[in-house]
PDB file of C-alpha atoms and ligand atoms in Angstrom:
ATOM      1  CA  MET D  18     -19.851  -9.449  -5.698  1.00 89.00           C
ATOM      2  CA  LYS D  19     -16.110 -10.086  -5.581  1.00 96.00           C
ATOM      3  CA  THR D  20     -14.282  -8.093  -2.936  1.00 98.00           C
ATOM      4  CA  ALA D  21     -10.520  -8.072  -2.430  1.00 98.00           C
ATOM      5  CA  ILE D  22      -8.325  -6.336   0.055  1.00 98.00           C
ATOM      6  CA  TYR D  23      -4.954  -4.825  -0.734  1.00 98.00           C
ATOM      7  CA  PRO D  24      -3.301  -4.459   2.688  1.00 98.00           C
ATOM      8  CA  GLY D  25      -0.154  -2.600   3.616  1.00 97.00           C
ATOM      9  CA  SER D  26       1.521   0.077   5.664  1.00 96.00           C
ATOM     10  CA  PHE D  27       1.495   2.678   2.848  1.00 97.00           C
ATOM     11  CA  ASP D  28       3.924   4.899   4.746  1.00 97.00           C
ATOM     12  CA  PRO D  29       3.663   6.674   2.321  1.00 97.00           C
ATOM     13  CA  VAL D  30       1.773   5.367  -0.721  1.00 98.00           C
ATOM     14  CA  THR D  31       4.129   5.042  -3.716  1.00 98.00           C
ATOM     15  CA  LEU D  32       3.558   4.910  -7.473  1.00 98.00           C
ATOM     16  CA  GLY D  33       4.163   1.163  -7.178  1.00 97.00           C
ATOM     17  CA  HIS D  34       1.273   0.834  -4.706  1.00 98.00           C
ATOM     18  CA  LEU D  35      -0.949   2.975  -6.916  1.00 98.00           C
ATOM     19  CA  ASP D  36      -0.156   0.785  -9.911  1.00 97.00           C
ATOM     20  CA  ILE D  37      -1.209  -2.343  -7.977  1.00 97.00           C
ATOM     21  CA  ILE D  38      -4.380  -0.579  -6.760  1.00 98.00           C
ATOM     22  CA  LYS D  39      -5.411   0.399 -10.314  1.00 98.00           C
ATOM     23  CA  ARG D  40      -4.735  -3.056 -11.725  1.00 98.00           C
ATOM     24  CA  SER D  41      -6.509  -4.828  -8.830  1.00 98.00           C
ATOM     25  CA  ALA D  42      -9.521  -2.542  -9.114  1.00 98.00           C
ATOM     26  CA  ARG D  43     -10.018  -3.845 -12.660  1.00 98.00           C
ATOM     27  CA  LEU D  44     -10.105  -7.448 -11.437  1.00 97.00           C
ATOM     28  CA  VAL D  45     -12.751  -7.183  -8.716  1.00 98.00           C
ATOM     29  CA  ASP D  46     -16.062  -5.460  -8.059  1.00 98.00           C
ATOM     30  CA  HIS D  47     -14.901  -3.836  -4.851  1.00 98.00           C
ATOM     31  CA  LEU D  48     -11.332  -3.229  -3.701  1.00 98.00           C
ATOM     32  CA  ILE D  49     -10.603  -2.335  -0.100  1.00 98.00           C
ATOM     33  CA  VAL D  50      -7.186  -0.810   0.517  1.00 98.00           C
ATOM     34  CA  GLY D  51      -6.445  -1.798   4.127  1.00 98.00           C
ATOM     35  CA  VAL D  52      -4.073   0.513   5.963  1.00 98.00           C
ATOM     36  CA  LEU D  53      -2.326  -1.172   8.870  1.00 96.00           C
ATOM     37  CA  ASN D  54      -2.719   0.564  12.213  1.00 95.00           C
ATOM     38  CA  ASN D  55      -0.742  -1.749  14.479  1.00 82.00           C
ATOM     39  CA  ASN D  56       0.975  -0.159  17.459  1.00 72.00           C
ATOM     40  CA  THR D  57       4.188  -2.138  17.061  1.00 75.00           C
ATOM     41  CA  LYS D  58       5.245  -0.109  14.017  1.00 73.00           C
ATOM     42  CA  THR D  59       6.209   3.535  14.319  1.00 89.00           C
ATOM     43  CA  PRO D  60       5.244   5.003  10.965  1.00 94.00           C
ATOM     44  CA  LEU D  61       6.235   8.410   9.621  1.00 96.00           C
ATOM     45  CA  PHE D  62       2.595   9.215   8.862  1.00 96.00           C
ATOM     46  CA  SER D  63      -0.307   8.633  11.238  1.00 96.00           C
ATOM     47  CA  VAL D  64      -2.928   6.169  10.088  1.00 96.00           C
ATOM     48  CA  ASP D  65      -5.349   9.026   9.369  1.00 97.00           C
ATOM     49  CA  GLU D  66      -2.745  10.761   7.212  1.00 97.00           C
ATOM     50  CA  ARG D  67      -2.066   7.563   5.294  1.00 97.00           C
ATOM     51  CA  VAL D  68      -5.787   6.951   4.750  1.00 98.00           C
ATOM     52  CA  ASN D  69      -6.218  10.551   3.637  1.00 98.00           C
ATOM     53  CA  MET D  70      -3.333  10.364   1.145  1.00 98.00           C
ATOM     54  CA  LEU D  71      -4.720   7.132  -0.312  1.00 98.00           C
ATOM     55  CA  GLU D  72      -8.180   8.679  -0.607  1.00 98.00           C
ATOM     56  CA  ASP D  73      -6.668  11.606  -2.509  1.00 98.00           C
ATOM     57  CA  VAL D  74      -4.794   9.489  -5.007  1.00 98.00           C
ATOM     58  CA  THR D  75      -7.672   7.037  -5.631  1.00 98.00           C
ATOM     59  CA  LYS D  76     -10.552   9.519  -5.782  1.00 98.00           C
ATOM     60  CA  ASP D  77     -11.179   8.732  -9.466  1.00 97.00           C
ATOM     61  CA  LEU D  78     -11.452   4.981  -8.849  1.00 98.00           C
ATOM     62  CA  ASP D  79     -15.124   4.343  -8.078  1.00 98.00           C
ATOM     63  CA  ASN D  80     -14.819   0.804  -6.690  1.00 98.00           C
ATOM     64  CA  VAL D  81     -11.916   1.519  -4.336  1.00 98.00           C
ATOM     65  CA  GLU D  82     -12.481   2.118  -0.634  1.00 98.00           C
ATOM     66  CA  ILE D  83      -9.776   3.044   1.872  1.00 98.00           C
ATOM     67  CA  LEU D  84     -10.106   1.632   5.402  1.00 98.00           C
ATOM     68  CA  SER D  85      -7.690   1.257   8.286  1.00 98.00           C
ATOM     69  CA  PHE D  86      -7.418  -1.915  10.320  1.00 97.00           C
ATOM     70  CA  SER D  87      -5.773  -3.115  13.518  1.00 95.00           C
ATOM     71  CA  GLY D  88      -5.034  -6.670  14.527  1.00 94.00           C
ATOM     72  CA  LEU D  89      -5.050  -9.594  12.140  1.00 95.00           C
ATOM     73  CA  LEU D  90      -5.566  -9.173   8.432  1.00 97.00           C
ATOM     74  CA  VAL D  91      -7.657 -12.357   8.224  1.00 97.00           C
ATOM     75  CA  ASP D  92     -10.094 -10.998  10.830  1.00 96.00           C
ATOM     76  CA  PHE D  93     -10.413  -7.756   8.898  1.00 97.00           C
ATOM     77  CA  ALA D  94     -10.957  -9.788   5.705  1.00 97.00           C
ATOM     78  CA  LYS D  95     -13.689 -11.884   7.350  1.00 96.00           C
ATOM     79  CA  GLU D  96     -15.423  -8.790   8.713  1.00 97.00           C
ATOM     80  CA  HIS D  97     -15.700  -7.382   5.183  1.00 97.00           C
ATOM     81  CA  ASN D  98     -16.575 -10.631   3.350  1.00 96.00           C
ATOM     82  CA  VAL D  99     -13.367 -10.514   1.374  1.00 97.00           C
ATOM     83  CA  GLN D 100     -12.546 -13.390  -1.007  1.00 95.00           C
ATOM     84  CA  ALA D 101      -8.971 -12.446  -1.815  1.00 98.00           C
ATOM     85  CA  ILE D 102      -5.954 -10.640  -0.432  1.00 98.00           C
ATOM     86  CA  ILE D 103      -3.814  -8.884  -3.028  1.00 98.00           C
ATOM     87  CA  ARG D 104      -0.075  -8.399  -2.629  1.00 98.00           C
ATOM     88  CA  GLY D 105       2.484  -7.009  -5.043  1.00 97.00           C
ATOM     89  CA  LEU D 106       5.675  -8.960  -5.713  1.00 96.00           C
ATOM     90  CA  ARG D 107       8.639  -6.855  -6.741  1.00 92.00           C
ATOM     91  CA  ALA D 108      11.483  -9.330  -6.814  1.00 89.00           C
ATOM     92  CA  VAL D 109      12.481 -12.747  -5.611  1.00 88.00           C
ATOM     93  CA  THR D 110      13.576 -11.168  -2.313  1.00 88.00           C
ATOM     94  CA  ASP D 111       9.909 -10.467  -1.518  1.00 91.00           C
ATOM     95  CA  PHE D 112       8.886 -14.010  -2.229  1.00 93.00           C
ATOM     96  CA  GLU D 113       9.874 -15.879   0.937  1.00 95.00           C
ATOM     97  CA  TYR D 114       8.211 -13.427   3.303  1.00 95.00           C
ATOM     98  CA  GLU D 115       5.119 -13.097   1.127  1.00 97.00           C
ATOM     99  CA  LEU D 116       4.741 -16.852   0.747  1.00 97.00           C
ATOM    100  CA  ALA D 117       5.013 -17.398   4.509  1.00 97.00           C
ATOM    101  CA  MET D 118       2.481 -14.642   5.145  1.00 97.00           C
ATOM    102  CA  SER D 119       0.020 -16.000   2.586  1.00 98.00           C
ATOM    103  CA  GLN D 120       0.343 -19.528   3.948  1.00 98.00           C
ATOM    104  CA  THR D 121      -0.166 -18.343   7.522  1.00 98.00           C
ATOM    105  CA  ASN D 122      -3.207 -16.346   6.474  1.00 98.00           C
ATOM    106  CA  ARG D 123      -4.623 -19.297   4.558  1.00 97.00           C
ATOM    107  CA  VAL D 124      -4.273 -21.611   7.556  1.00 97.00           C
ATOM    108  CA  ALA D 125      -5.966 -18.976   9.706  1.00 97.00           C
ATOM    109  CA  ASN D 126      -8.776 -18.477   7.180  1.00 95.00           C
ATOM    110  CA  PRO D 127      -8.985 -21.010   4.311  1.00 95.00           C
ATOM    111  CA  ASP D 128     -11.812 -19.036   2.692  1.00 95.00           C
ATOM    112  CA  VAL D 129      -9.473 -16.203   1.691  1.00 96.00           C
ATOM    113  CA  ASP D 130      -6.845 -16.710  -1.007  1.00 96.00           C
ATOM    114  CA  THR D 131      -3.861 -14.491  -1.669  1.00 98.00           C
ATOM    115  CA  ILE D 132      -3.338 -13.254  -5.213  1.00 97.00           C
ATOM    116  CA  PHE D 133       0.107 -11.947  -6.139  1.00 97.00           C
ATOM    117  CA  LEU D 134       0.466  -9.307  -8.819  1.00 97.00           C
ATOM    118  CA  ASN D 135       3.908  -8.716 -10.239  1.00 95.00           C
ATOM    119  CA  THR D 136       4.927  -5.105  -9.863  1.00 93.00           C
ATOM    120  CA  SER D 137       5.281  -3.208 -13.139  1.00 93.00           C
ATOM    121  CA  LEU D 138       8.948  -3.263 -14.140  1.00 92.00           C
ATOM    122  CA  LYS D 139       9.350   0.489 -13.812  1.00 93.00           C
ATOM    123  CA  TYR D 140       8.445   0.254 -10.102  1.00 94.00           C
ATOM    124  CA  ALA D 141      10.257  -2.995  -9.326  1.00 92.00           C
ATOM    125  CA  TYR D 142      12.883  -1.248  -7.181  1.00 92.00           C
ATOM    126  CA  LEU D 143      10.507   1.055  -5.319  1.00 96.00           C
ATOM    127  CA  SER D 144       9.662   0.956  -1.615  1.00 96.00           C
ATOM    128  CA  SER D 145       8.261   3.380   0.954  1.00 96.00           C
ATOM    129  CA  SER D 146      11.514   3.062   2.923  1.00 95.00           C
ATOM    130  CA  MET D 147      13.574   4.209  -0.079  1.00 96.00           C
ATOM    131  CA  VAL D 148      11.212   7.130  -0.617  1.00 97.00           C
ATOM    132  CA  LYS D 149      11.655   8.208   3.025  1.00 97.00           C
ATOM    133  CA  GLU D 150      15.423   7.914   2.837  1.00 97.00           C
ATOM    134  CA  MET D 151      15.546   9.997  -0.355  1.00 96.00           C
ATOM    135  CA  ALA D 152      13.194  12.637   1.050  1.00 96.00           C
ATOM    136  CA  MET D 153      15.045  12.868   4.354  1.00 95.00           C
ATOM    137  CA  TYR D 154      18.128  14.130   2.526  1.00 95.00           C
ATOM    138  CA  GLY D 155      16.223  16.362   0.135  1.00 93.00           C
ATOM    139  CA  GLY D 156      16.432  14.020  -2.868  1.00 95.00           C
ATOM    140  CA  ASP D 157      13.931  14.151  -5.724  1.00 95.00           C
ATOM    141  CA  ILE D 158      11.003  11.805  -4.992  1.00 96.00           C
ATOM    142  CA  SER D 159       8.784  12.952  -7.857  1.00 96.00           C
ATOM    143  CA  LYS D 160       9.346   9.723  -9.790  1.00 96.00           C
ATOM    144  CA  PHE D 161       8.459   7.612  -6.760  1.00 97.00           C
ATOM    145  CA  VAL D 162       5.240   8.961  -5.247  1.00 98.00           C
ATOM    146  CA  PRO D 163       2.030  10.472  -6.671  1.00 98.00           C
ATOM    147  CA  GLU D 164       2.185  14.224  -7.287  1.00 96.00           C
ATOM    148  CA  GLN D 165      -0.293  14.993  -4.461  1.00 95.00           C
ATOM    149  CA  ILE D 166       1.964  13.282  -1.924  1.00 95.00           C
ATOM    150  CA  ILE D 167       5.345  14.843  -2.683  1.00 96.00           C
ATOM    151  CA  ASP D 168       5.114  17.953  -0.496  1.00 95.00           C
ATOM    152  CA  ARG D 169       3.530  16.048   2.400  1.00 96.00           C
ATOM    153  CA  VAL D 170       6.560  13.769   2.543  1.00 97.00           C
ATOM    154  CA  TYR D 171       9.050  16.637   2.435  1.00 96.00           C
ATOM    155  CA  GLN D 172       7.110  18.483   5.139  1.00 95.00           C
ATOM    156  CA  LYS D 173       7.639  15.566   7.509  1.00 95.00           C
ATOM    157  CA  TYR D 174      11.358  16.235   7.245  1.00 95.00           C
ATOM    158  CA  GLY D 175      11.011  20.001   7.539  1.00 94.00           C
ATOM    159  CA  ILE D 176      11.754  20.510   3.840  1.00 89.00           C
ATOM    160  CA  ALA D 177       9.153  22.976   2.630  1.00 77.00           C
ATOM    161  CA  VAL D 178      10.247  23.534  -0.963  1.00 60.00           C
ATOM    162  CA  ARG D 179      10.674  20.810  -3.494  1.00 54.00           C
ATOM    163  CA  ASN D 180      14.151  20.443  -4.961  1.00 49.00           C
ATOM    164  CA  ASN D 181      13.108  19.578  -8.489  1.00 50.00           C
ATOM    165  CA  LYS D 182       9.752  21.132  -9.231  1.00 51.00           C
TER     166      LYS D 182
HETATM  167  O1  PNS V  15       3.236  -2.834   3.452  1.00 60.30           O
HETATM  168  P1  PNS V  15       3.661  -3.940   4.382  1.00 60.30           P
HETATM  169  O2  PNS V  15       4.214  -3.351   5.663  1.00 60.30           O
HETATM  170  O3  PNS V  15       4.601  -4.908   3.716  1.00 60.30           O
HETATM  171  O4  PNS V  15       2.318  -4.753   4.768  1.00 60.30           O
HETATM  172  C1  PNS V  15       2.366  -5.809   5.679  1.00 60.30           C
HETATM  173  C2  PNS V  15       0.954  -6.220   6.132  1.00 60.30           C
HETATM  174  C3  PNS V  15       0.177  -5.022   6.623  1.00 60.30           C
HETATM  175  C4  PNS V  15       0.213  -6.830   4.955  1.00 60.30           C
HETATM  176  C5  PNS V  15       1.109  -7.301   7.256  1.00 60.30           C
HETATM  177  O5  PNS V  15       2.033  -6.842   8.182  1.00 60.30           O
HETATM  178  C6  PNS V  15      -0.206  -7.594   7.965  1.00 60.30           C
HETATM  179  O6  PNS V  15      -1.111  -8.158   7.387  1.00 60.30           O
HETATM  180  N1  PNS V  15      -0.291  -7.205   9.243  1.00 60.30           N
HETATM  181  C7  PNS V  15      -1.470  -7.400  10.046  1.00 60.30           C
HETATM  182  C8  PNS V  15      -1.216  -8.435  11.136  1.00 60.30           C
HETATM  183  C9  PNS V  15      -1.334  -9.834  10.600  1.00 60.30           C
HETATM  184  O7  PNS V  15      -2.376 -10.268  10.136  1.00 60.30           O
HETATM  185  N2  PNS V  15      -0.214 -10.578  10.652  1.00 60.30           N
HETATM  186  C10 PNS V  15      -0.163 -11.951  10.239  1.00 60.30           C
HETATM  187  C11 PNS V  15       0.402 -12.099   8.865  1.00 60.30           C
HETATM  188  S1  PNS V  15       1.560 -13.407   8.907  1.00 60.30           S
END
């Protein structure tokens, strides 16, 4: 059984993340979406909220499991007998950081390879940070995040009603 992990902060999950999840789920038997719970980052959403949002948007994908993790990704991967780490590459600007991370992870655990999926062109510009910035000022985020997530993001900024329903 081939298991891969797609790790990230998912603060919040975007349509770009969901696209990578759906495509990865077709490549492996079991896909774990690993939600980072490290104390050094101060996310907008708690880890439970991020897990919950991911569960909502992947409920129709039978081989996808959402788990949170703390500490090193390679340890989490070993614990779950994972053969591959999946990361999305949006643009060349992602490449240097992603390459360094994959090489570090491979030195730490040579049994786990990193597979890069190119982000679909329509999501190539998208990031959770951009979504938060747009939402903070009441901008329309409906083209950036799954439908189920939109109001939860606005609520974090005290914006109860969507601008462009
Ligand atoms: O969505 P992100 O924030 O780009 O995801 C980054 C993530 C979670 C994949 C990375 O920060 C990570 O794996 N953190 C866990 C700690 C770890 O293993 N660090 C060593 C990697 S060099």
